[in-house]
Short mmCIF file of C-alpha atoms and ligand atoms in Angstrom, two decimals:
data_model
loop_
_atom_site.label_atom_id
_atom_site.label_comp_id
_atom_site.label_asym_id
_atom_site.label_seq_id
_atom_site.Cartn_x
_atom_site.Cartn_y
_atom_site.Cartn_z
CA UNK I 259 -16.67 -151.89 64.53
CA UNK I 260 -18.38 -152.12 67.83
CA UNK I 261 -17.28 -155.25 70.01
CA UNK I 262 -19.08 -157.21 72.74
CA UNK I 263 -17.18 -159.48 75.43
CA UNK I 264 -19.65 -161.76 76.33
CA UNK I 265 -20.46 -164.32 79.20
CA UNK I 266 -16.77 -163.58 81.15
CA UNK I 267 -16.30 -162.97 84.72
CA UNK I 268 -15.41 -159.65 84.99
CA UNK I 269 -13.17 -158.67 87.85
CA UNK I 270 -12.04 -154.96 89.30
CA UNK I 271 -10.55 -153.83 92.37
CA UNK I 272 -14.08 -153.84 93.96
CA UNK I 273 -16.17 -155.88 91.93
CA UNK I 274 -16.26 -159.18 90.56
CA UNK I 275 -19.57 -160.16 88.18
CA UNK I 276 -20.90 -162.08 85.35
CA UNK I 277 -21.68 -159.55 82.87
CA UNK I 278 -20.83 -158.20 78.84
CA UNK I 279 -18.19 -155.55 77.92
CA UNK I 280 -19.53 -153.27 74.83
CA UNK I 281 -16.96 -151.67 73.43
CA UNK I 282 -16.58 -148.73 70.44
CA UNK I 283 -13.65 -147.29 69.23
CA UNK I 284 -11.12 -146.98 72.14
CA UNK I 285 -13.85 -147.40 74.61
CA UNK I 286 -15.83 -149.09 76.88
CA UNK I 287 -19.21 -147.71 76.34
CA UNK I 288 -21.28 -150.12 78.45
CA UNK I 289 -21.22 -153.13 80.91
CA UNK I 290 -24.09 -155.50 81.79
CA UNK I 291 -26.07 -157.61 78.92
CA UNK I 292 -28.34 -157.76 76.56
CA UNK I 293 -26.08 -155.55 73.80
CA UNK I 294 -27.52 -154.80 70.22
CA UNK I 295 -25.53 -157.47 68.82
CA UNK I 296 -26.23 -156.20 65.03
CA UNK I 297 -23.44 -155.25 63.54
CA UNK I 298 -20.75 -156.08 66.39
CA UNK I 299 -18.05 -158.69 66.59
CA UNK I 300 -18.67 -160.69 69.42
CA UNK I 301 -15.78 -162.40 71.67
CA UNK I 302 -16.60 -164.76 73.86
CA UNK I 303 -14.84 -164.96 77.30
CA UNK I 304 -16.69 -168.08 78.61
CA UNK I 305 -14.71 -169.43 81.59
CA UNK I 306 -12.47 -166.34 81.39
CA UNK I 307 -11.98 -163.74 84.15
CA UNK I 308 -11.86 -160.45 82.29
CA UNK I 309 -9.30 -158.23 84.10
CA UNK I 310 -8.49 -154.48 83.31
CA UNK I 311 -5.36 -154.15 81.67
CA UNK I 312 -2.03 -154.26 83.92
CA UNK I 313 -0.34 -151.22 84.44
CA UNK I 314 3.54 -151.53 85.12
CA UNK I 315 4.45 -148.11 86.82
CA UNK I 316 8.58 -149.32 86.76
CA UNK I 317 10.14 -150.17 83.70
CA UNK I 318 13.95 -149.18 82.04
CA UNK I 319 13.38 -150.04 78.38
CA UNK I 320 16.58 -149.64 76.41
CA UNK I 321 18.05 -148.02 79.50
CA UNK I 322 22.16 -147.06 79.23
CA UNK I 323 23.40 -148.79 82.58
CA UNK I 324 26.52 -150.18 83.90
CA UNK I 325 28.77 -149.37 80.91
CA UNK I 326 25.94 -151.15 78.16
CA UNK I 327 21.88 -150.54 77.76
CA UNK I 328 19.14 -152.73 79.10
CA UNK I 329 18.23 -155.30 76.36
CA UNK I 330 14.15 -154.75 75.98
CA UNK I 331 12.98 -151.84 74.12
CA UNK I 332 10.03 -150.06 73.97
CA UNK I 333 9.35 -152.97 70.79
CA UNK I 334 10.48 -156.08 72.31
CA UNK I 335 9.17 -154.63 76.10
CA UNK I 336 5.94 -153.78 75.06
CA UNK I 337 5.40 -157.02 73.09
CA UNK I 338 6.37 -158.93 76.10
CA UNK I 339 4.22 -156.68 78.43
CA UNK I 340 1.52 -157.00 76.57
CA UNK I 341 1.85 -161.30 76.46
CA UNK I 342 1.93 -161.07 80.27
CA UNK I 343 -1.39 -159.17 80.42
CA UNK I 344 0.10 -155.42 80.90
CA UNK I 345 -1.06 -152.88 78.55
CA UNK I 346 0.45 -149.36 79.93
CA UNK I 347 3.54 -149.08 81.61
CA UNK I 348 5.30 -146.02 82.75
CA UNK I 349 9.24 -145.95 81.91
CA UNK I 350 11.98 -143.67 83.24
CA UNK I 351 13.12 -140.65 82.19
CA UNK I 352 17.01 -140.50 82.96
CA UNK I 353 18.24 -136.96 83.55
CA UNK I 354 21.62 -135.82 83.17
CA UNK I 355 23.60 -133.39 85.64
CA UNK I 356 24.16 -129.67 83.57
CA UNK I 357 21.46 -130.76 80.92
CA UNK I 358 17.98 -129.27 80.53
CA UNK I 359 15.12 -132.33 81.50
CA UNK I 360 13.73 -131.53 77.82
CA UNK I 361 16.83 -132.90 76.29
CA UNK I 362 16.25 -136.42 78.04
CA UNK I 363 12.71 -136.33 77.64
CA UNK I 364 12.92 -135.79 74.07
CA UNK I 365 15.68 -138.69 74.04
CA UNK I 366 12.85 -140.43 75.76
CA UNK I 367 10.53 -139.81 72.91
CA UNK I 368 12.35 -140.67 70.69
CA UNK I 369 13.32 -144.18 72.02
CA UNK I 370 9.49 -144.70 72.20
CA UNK I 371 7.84 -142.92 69.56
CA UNK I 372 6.23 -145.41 66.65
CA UNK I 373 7.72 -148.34 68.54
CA UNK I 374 5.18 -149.19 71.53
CA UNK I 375 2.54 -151.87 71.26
CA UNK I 376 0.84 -150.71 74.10
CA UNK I 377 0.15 -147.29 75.94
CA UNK I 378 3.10 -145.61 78.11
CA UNK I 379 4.05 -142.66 80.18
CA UNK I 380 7.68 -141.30 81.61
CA UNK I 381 8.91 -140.56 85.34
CA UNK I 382 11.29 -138.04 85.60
CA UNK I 383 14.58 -138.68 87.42
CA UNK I 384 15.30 -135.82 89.52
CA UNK I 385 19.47 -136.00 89.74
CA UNK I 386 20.11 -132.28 90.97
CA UNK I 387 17.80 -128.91 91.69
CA UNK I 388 18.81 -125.67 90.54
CA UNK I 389 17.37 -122.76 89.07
CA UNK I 390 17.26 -124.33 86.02
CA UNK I 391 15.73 -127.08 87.05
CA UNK I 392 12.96 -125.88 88.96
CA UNK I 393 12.08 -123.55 85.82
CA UNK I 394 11.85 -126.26 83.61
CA UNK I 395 9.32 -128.68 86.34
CA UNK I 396 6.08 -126.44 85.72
CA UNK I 397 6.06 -127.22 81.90
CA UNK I 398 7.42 -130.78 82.59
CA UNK I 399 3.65 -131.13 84.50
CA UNK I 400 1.84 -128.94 82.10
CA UNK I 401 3.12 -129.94 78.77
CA UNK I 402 5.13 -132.97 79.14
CA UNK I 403 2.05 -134.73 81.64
CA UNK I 404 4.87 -136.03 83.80
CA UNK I 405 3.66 -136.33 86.95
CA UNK I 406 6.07 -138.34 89.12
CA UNK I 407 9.86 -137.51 89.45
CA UNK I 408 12.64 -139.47 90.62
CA UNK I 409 14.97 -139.59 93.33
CA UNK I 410 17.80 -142.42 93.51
CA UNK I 411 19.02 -142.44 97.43
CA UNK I 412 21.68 -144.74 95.72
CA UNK I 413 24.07 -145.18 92.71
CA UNK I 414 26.68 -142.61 94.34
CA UNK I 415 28.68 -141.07 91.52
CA UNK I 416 25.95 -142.46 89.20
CA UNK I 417 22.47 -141.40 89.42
CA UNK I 418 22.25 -140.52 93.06
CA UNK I 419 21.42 -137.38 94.24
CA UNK I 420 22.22 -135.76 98.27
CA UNK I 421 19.52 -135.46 100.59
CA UNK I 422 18.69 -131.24 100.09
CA UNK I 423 18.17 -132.46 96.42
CA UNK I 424 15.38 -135.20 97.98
CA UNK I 425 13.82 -132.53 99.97
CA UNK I 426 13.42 -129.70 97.42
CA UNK I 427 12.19 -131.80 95.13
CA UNK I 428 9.59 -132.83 97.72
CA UNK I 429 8.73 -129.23 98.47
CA UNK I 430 8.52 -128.77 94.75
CA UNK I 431 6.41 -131.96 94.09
CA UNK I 432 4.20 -130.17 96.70
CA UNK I 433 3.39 -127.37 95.30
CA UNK I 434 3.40 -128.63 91.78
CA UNK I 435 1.26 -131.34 92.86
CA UNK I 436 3.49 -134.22 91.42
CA UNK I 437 4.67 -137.62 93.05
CA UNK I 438 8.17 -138.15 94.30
CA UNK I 439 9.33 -141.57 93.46
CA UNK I 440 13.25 -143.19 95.51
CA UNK I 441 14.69 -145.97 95.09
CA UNK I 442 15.87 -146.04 98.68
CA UNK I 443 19.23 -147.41 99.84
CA UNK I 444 22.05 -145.62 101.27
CA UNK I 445 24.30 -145.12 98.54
CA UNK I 446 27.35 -143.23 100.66
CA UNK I 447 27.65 -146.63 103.13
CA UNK I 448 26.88 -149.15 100.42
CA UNK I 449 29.91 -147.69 98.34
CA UNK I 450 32.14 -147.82 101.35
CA UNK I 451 31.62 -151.80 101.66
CA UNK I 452 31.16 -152.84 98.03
CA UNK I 453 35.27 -150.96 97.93
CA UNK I 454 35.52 -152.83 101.30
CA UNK I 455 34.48 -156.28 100.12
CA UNK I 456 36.86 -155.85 96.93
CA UNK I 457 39.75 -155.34 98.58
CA UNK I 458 39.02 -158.14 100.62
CA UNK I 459 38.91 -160.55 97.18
CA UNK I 460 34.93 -160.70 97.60
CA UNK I 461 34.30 -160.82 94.26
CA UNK I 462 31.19 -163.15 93.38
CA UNK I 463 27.53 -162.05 93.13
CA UNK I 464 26.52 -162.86 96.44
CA UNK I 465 28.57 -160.10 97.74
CA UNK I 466 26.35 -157.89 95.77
CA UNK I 467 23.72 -159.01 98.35
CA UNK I 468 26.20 -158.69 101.32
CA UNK I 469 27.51 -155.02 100.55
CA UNK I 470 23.71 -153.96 100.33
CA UNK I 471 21.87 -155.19 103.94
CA UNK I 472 18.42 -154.88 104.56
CA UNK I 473 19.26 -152.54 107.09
CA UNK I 474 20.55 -149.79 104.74
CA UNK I 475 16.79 -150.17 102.76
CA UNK I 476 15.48 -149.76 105.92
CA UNK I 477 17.42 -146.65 107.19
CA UNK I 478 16.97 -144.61 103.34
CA UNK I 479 13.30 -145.69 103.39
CA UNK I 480 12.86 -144.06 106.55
CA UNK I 481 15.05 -140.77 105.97
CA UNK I 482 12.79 -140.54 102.98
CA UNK I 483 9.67 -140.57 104.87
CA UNK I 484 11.10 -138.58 107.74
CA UNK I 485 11.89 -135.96 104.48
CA UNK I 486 8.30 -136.05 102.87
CA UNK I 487 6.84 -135.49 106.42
CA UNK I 488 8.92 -132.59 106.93
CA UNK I 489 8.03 -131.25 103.19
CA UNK I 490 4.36 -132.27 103.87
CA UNK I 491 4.92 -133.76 100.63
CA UNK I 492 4.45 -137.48 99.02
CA UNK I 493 6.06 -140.40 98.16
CA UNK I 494 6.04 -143.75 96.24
CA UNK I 495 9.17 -145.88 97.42
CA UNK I 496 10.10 -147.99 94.38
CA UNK I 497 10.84 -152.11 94.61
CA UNK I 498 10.81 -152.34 98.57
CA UNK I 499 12.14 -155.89 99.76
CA UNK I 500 12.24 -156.07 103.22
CA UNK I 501 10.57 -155.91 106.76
CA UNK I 502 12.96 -153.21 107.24
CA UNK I 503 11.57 -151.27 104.91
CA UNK I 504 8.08 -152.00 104.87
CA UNK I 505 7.90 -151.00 108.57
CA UNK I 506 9.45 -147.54 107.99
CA UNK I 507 6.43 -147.20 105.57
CA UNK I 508 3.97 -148.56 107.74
CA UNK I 509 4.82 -146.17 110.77
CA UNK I 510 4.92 -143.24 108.62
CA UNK I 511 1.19 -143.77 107.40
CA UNK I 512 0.07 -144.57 110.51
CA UNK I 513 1.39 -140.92 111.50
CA UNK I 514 -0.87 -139.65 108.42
CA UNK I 515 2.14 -139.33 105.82
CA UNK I 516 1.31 -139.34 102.48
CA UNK I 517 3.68 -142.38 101.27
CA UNK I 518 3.35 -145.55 99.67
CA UNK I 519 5.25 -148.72 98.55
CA UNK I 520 5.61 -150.82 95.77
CA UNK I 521 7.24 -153.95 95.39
CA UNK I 522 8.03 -156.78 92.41
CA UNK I 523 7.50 -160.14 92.23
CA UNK I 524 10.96 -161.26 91.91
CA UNK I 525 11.11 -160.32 96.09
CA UNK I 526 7.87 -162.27 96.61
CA UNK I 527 9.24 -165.46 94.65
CA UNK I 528 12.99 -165.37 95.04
CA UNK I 529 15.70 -165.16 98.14
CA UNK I 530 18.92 -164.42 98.37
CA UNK I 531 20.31 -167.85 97.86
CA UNK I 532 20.12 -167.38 94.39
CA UNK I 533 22.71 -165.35 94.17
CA UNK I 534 24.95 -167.48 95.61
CA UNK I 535 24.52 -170.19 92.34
CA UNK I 536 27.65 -172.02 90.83
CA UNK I 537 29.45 -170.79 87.62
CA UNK I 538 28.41 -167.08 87.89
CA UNK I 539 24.50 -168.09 87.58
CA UNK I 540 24.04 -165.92 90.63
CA UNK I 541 24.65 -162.95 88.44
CA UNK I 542 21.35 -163.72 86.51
CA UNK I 543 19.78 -162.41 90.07
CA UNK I 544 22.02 -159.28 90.68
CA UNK I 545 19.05 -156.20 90.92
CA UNK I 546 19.55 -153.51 93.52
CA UNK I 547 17.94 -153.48 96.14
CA UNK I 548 19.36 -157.02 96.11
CA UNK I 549 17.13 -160.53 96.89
CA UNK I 550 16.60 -161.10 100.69
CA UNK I 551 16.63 -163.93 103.18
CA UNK I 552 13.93 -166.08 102.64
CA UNK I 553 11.73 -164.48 106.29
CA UNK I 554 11.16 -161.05 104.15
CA UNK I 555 9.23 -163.26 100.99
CA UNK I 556 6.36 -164.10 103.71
CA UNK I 557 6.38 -160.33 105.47
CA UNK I 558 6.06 -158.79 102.12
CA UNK I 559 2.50 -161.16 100.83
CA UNK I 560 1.77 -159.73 104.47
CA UNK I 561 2.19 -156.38 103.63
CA UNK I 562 0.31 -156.76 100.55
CA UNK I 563 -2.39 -158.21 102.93
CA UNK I 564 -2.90 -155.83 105.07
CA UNK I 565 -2.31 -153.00 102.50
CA UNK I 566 1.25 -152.46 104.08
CA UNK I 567 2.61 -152.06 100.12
CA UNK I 568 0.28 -151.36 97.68
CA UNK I 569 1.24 -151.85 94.49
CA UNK I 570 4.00 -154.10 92.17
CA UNK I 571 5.87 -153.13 90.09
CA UNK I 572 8.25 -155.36 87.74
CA UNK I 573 11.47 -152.88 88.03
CA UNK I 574 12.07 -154.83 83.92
CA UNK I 575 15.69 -153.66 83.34
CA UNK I 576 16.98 -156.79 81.46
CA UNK I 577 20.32 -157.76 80.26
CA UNK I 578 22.01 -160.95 78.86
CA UNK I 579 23.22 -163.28 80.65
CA UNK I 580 26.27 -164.12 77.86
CA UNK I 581 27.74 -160.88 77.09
CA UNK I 582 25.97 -158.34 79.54
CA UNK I 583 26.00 -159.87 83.07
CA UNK I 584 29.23 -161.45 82.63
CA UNK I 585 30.75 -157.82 82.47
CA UNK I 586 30.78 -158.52 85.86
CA UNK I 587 33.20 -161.66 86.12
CA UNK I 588 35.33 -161.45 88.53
CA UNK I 589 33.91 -158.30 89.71
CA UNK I 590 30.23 -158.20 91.17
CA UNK I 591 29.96 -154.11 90.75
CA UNK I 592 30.49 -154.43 87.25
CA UNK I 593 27.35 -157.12 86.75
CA UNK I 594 24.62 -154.69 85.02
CA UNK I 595 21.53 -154.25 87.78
CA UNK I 596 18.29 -155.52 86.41
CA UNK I 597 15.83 -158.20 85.23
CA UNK I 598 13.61 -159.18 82.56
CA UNK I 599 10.22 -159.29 84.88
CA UNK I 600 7.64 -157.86 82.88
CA UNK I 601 6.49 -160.34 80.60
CA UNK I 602 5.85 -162.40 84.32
CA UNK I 603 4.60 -159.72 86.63
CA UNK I 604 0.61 -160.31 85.95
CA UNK I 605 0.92 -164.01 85.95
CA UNK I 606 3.22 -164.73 89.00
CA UNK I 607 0.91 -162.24 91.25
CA UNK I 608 -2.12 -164.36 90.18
CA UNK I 609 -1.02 -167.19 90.53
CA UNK I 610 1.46 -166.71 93.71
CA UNK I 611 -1.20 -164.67 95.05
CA UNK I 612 -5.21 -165.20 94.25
CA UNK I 613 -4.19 -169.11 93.17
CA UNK I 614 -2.32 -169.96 96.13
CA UNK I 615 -5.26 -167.97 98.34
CA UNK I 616 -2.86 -164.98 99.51
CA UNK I 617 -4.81 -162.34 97.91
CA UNK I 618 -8.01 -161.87 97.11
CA UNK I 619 -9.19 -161.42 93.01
CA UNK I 620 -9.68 -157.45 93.95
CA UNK I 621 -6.73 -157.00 96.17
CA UNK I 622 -4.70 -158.23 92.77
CA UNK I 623 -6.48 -155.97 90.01
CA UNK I 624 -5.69 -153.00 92.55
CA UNK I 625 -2.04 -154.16 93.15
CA UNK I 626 -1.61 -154.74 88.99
CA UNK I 627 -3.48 -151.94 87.62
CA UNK I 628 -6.09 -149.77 89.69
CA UNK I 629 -3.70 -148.08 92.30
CA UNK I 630 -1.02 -147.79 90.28
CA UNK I 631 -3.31 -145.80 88.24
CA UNK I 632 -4.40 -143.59 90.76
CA UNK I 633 -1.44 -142.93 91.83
CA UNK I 634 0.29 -141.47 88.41
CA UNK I 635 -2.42 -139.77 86.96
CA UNK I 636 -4.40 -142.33 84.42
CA UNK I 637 -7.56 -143.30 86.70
CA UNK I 638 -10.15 -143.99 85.47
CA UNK I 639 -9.12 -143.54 81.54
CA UNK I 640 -7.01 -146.36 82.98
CA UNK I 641 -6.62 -148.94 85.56
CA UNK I 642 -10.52 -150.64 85.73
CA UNK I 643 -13.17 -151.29 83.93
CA UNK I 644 -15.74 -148.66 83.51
CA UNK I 645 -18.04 -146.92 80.99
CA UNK I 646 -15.79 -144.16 79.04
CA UNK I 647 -12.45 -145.83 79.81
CA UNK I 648 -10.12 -147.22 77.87
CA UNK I 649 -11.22 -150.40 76.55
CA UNK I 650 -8.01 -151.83 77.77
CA UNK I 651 -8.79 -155.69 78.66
CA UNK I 652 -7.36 -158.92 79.99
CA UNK I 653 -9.03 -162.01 78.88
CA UNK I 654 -7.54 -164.41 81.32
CA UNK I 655 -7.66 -168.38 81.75
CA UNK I 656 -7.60 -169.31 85.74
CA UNK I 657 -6.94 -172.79 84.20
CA UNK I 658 -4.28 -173.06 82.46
CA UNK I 659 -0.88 -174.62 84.26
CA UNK I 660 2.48 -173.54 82.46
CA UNK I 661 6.21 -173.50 83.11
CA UNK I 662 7.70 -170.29 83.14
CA UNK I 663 10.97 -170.69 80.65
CA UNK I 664 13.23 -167.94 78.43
CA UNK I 665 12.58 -170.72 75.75
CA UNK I 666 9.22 -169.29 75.71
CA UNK I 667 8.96 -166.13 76.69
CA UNK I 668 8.90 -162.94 74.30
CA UNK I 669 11.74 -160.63 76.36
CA UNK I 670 14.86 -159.78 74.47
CA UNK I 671 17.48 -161.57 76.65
CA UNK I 672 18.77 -165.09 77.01
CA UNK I 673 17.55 -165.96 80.02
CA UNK I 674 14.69 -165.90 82.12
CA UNK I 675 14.78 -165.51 86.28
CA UNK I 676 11.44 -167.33 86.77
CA UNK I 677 13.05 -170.78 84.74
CA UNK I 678 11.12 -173.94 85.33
CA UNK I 679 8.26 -172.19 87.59
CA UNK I 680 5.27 -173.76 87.17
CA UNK I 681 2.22 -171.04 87.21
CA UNK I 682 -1.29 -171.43 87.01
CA UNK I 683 -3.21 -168.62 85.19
CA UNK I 684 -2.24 -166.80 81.59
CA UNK I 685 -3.62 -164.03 79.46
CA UNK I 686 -4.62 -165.58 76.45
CA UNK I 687 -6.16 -162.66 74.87
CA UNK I 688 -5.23 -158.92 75.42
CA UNK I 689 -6.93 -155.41 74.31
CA UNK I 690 -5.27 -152.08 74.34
CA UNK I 691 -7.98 -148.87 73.05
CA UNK I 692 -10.21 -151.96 72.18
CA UNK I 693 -8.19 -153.63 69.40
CA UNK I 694 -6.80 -156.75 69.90
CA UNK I 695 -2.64 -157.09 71.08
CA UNK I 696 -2.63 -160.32 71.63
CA UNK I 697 -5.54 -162.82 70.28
CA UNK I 698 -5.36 -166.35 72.03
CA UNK I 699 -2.01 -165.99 72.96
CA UNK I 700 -0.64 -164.58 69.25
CA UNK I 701 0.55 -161.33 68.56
CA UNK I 702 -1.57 -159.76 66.47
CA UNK I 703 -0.96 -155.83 67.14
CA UNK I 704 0.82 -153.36 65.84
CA UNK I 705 4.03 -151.49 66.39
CA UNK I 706 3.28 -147.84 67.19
CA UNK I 707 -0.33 -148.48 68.46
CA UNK I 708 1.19 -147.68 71.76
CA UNK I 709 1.41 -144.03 72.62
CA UNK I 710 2.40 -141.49 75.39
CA UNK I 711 0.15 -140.74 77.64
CA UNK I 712 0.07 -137.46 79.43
CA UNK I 713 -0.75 -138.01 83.23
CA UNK I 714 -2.68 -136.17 85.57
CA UNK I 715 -1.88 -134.13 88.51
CA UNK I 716 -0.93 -136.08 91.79
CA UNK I 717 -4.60 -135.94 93.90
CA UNK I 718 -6.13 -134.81 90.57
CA UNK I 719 -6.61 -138.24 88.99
CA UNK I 720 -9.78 -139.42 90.89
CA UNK I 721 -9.83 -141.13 94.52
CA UNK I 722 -6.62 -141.12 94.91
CA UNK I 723 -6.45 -141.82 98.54
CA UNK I 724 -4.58 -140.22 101.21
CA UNK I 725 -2.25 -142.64 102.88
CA UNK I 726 -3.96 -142.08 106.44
CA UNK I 727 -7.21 -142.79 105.42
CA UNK I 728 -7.18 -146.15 103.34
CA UNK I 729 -4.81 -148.94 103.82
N1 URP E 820 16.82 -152.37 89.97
C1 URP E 820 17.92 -152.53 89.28
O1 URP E 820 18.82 -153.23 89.71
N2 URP E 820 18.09 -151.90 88.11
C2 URP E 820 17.20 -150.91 87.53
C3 URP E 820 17.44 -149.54 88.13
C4 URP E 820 16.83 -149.45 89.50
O2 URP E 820 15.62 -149.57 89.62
O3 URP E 820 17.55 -149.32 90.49
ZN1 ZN E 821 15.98 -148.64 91.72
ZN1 ZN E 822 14.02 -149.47 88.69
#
């Protein structure tokens, strides 16, 4: 049945209008007014903006990390994306040394397969390159429609991988015409002092801040784009935190490299001073790259002002605090790395950001959805709202004040890292392929709706900017 979304305020990246969505099927077949209402269930957004659907490009659902697996699934994480206004995120793949990237991709499928309530794709972690390797990446493009791989800077004796395996899988990326993704931090020093640090008794979680300084962000972030320069390649670098990172970016586009940055909002909201709370509490904050002095919270909104970073990411890697975290007593490197963000991501960017007059309502649909979709391949099926896209939709209420709590949320974990902030703004009605998710703030989708989507070709999926020319 054919569905019009009448009287809302409809917001993209570059547009912002009173108008009616008309939707059929999966799509959007027209915007404006004045729809043959016959025959058509009409939804009335009155006093709602009407957003394109989020797009998380981080996510570790039901990830195995740090001796257990991350608590949200591709269930539980896709119910709570889709209450916090995301419908498509993109998780990752994790590789394994000696094994062919099908195995974990299919391990990947399976994990997801039937389970999703909302569309999602798969990065592929990059550990090694061999000959095996770099037979399998064509197909991994062509059939798999991966079209971002990863490269962990850090992790050392875990996921991360030396610098030739950085730069030959940017010369690969190049000529394949895929995205290389870091999470950068350099893992050889940061080893060196979180063995340091125990020796010396530092065992709490603020030492999990202290054994990974800003400057070591900075210095990876930079090798990185030194790397993709050399490789006239491109890069996304993955939850950035600090000025001494974001600068690193910012001079390499300036110099016409192809890179850009993402961050989270648990580095625009949160400092380093959490970790540092009584009775192990700080380990409810333990993430890598680790919070930051309070100075970096402003220069990253600044960043995302000036189009210094240019998209967020929620990095949702959650564990319990009562069972998972406290793994970690007594020992800070043994606290799993993550937290459940994605439920919050869409709300605490409005309402941190357009509510508090930081960003404007474009600058946050591109930051939430549109470049993140041009970057990895889904614009414009994805990522705004236009005639033959997916009719995935945000029905949002500007108005409505809440308190962020885990007694409320709908992630899989005990506790929530946002507790007691008060937000303005909430999805109260969600779409994914035009049906209904979420229906005035009830689920009312269906497992298995979700499914993989195949992603274009970096620079094939529309627009997508080079870093020189748009900031
Ligand atoms: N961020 C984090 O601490 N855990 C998830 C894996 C990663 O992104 O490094
Ligand atoms: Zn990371
Ligand atoms: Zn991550």
């Amino acid at each position: 049945m054919k569905k019009i979304i009448k009287n809302g305020r409809v917001v993209t990246s570059s547009d912002t209008f009173e108008g009616d969505i008309c939707i059929e099927g999966e799509r959007i077949i027209g915007i404006g007014n004045g729809f043959d209402e016959d025959h058509a269930e009409i939804i009335d957004a009155k006093g709602l903006y009407v957003f394109p659907g989020g797009i998380d490009p981080h996510t570790h659902l039901e990830m195995p990390f740090g001796g257990t697996v991350s608590k949200d699934d591709f269930e539980t994480g896709t119910i709570a994306a889709a209450f916090g206004g995301t419908t498509t995120v993109i998780d990752f793949c994790l590789t394994e040394k000696g094994e062919p990237l099908q195995k974990a991709i299919n391990e990947w499928h399976d994990k997801s397969s039937g389970k999703a309530f909302i569309d999602y794709g798969f990065h592929l972690m990059i550990g090694e390159i061999n000959s095996t390797v770099l037979n399998e990446l064509p197909s991994v493009i062509s059939e798999e429609g991966i079209s971002s791989f990863k490269v962990f800077m850090a992790y050392k004796n875990v996921f991360q991988a030396d610098d030739a395996t950085l730069f030959q899988t940017l010369k690969e990326a190049e000529k394949l015409g895929a995205l290389v993704m870091v999470h950068a931090e350099n893992g050889d020093v940061i080893e060196y002092l979180t063995e340091k640090a125990l020796k010396e008794g530092k065992t709490d979680p603020i030492y999990h801040a202290l054994t990974r300084p800003p400057e070591l962000e900075g210095e990876a972030t930079g090798r990185a784009a030194i790397l993709t320069e050399m490789a006239n390649s491109q890069l996304y670098v993955v939850h950035v935190t600090c000025q001494e990172a974001v600068t690193k970016i910012a001079e390499a586009r300036r110099r016409g490299v192809d890179i850009w940055g993402e961050t989270c909002p648990q580095y625009l909201v949160l400092d380093q001073s959490y970790l540092e709370k009584e009775n192990f509490e700080g380990a409810k904050y333990v993430w890598s790259p680790p919070l930051r002095e309070k100075k970096n919270l402003d220069y990253l909104w600044k960043a995302l002002q000036n189009g210094e970073l240019q998209t967020i990411g929620s990095d949702q890697c959650s564990f319990d605090f009562k069972g998972q975290k406290d793994l970690g007593l007594g020992n800070f490197t043994k606290i799993p790395n993550g937290g459940p963000i994605i439920e919050d991501r869409f709300s605490i960017l409005y309402s941190e950001g357009v509510a508090k007059g930081r960003i404007s309502l474009g600058q946050f649909v591109d930051l939430v959805s549109t470049r993140a979709a041009k970057l990895f391949g889904l614009y414009p099926k994805k990522g705004s709202i236009v005639v033959g896209g997916d009719a995935d939709l945000v029905l949002f209420d500007p108005k409505i004040k809440r308190t962020i709590s885990a007694s409320t949320h709908h992630m899989n974990v005990d506790y929530n890292p946002f507790e007691g902030m008060e937000v303005t703004g909430e999805p109260v009605s969600v779409l994914s392929k035009g049906e209904f998710v979420i229906r005035d703030k009830k689920l009312v989708g269906k497992k298995g709706h979700g499914t993989y989507i195949k992603r274009a070709k970096y620079k094939e999926s529309l627009l997508t900017a080079t870093a020189s020319l748009h900031l």
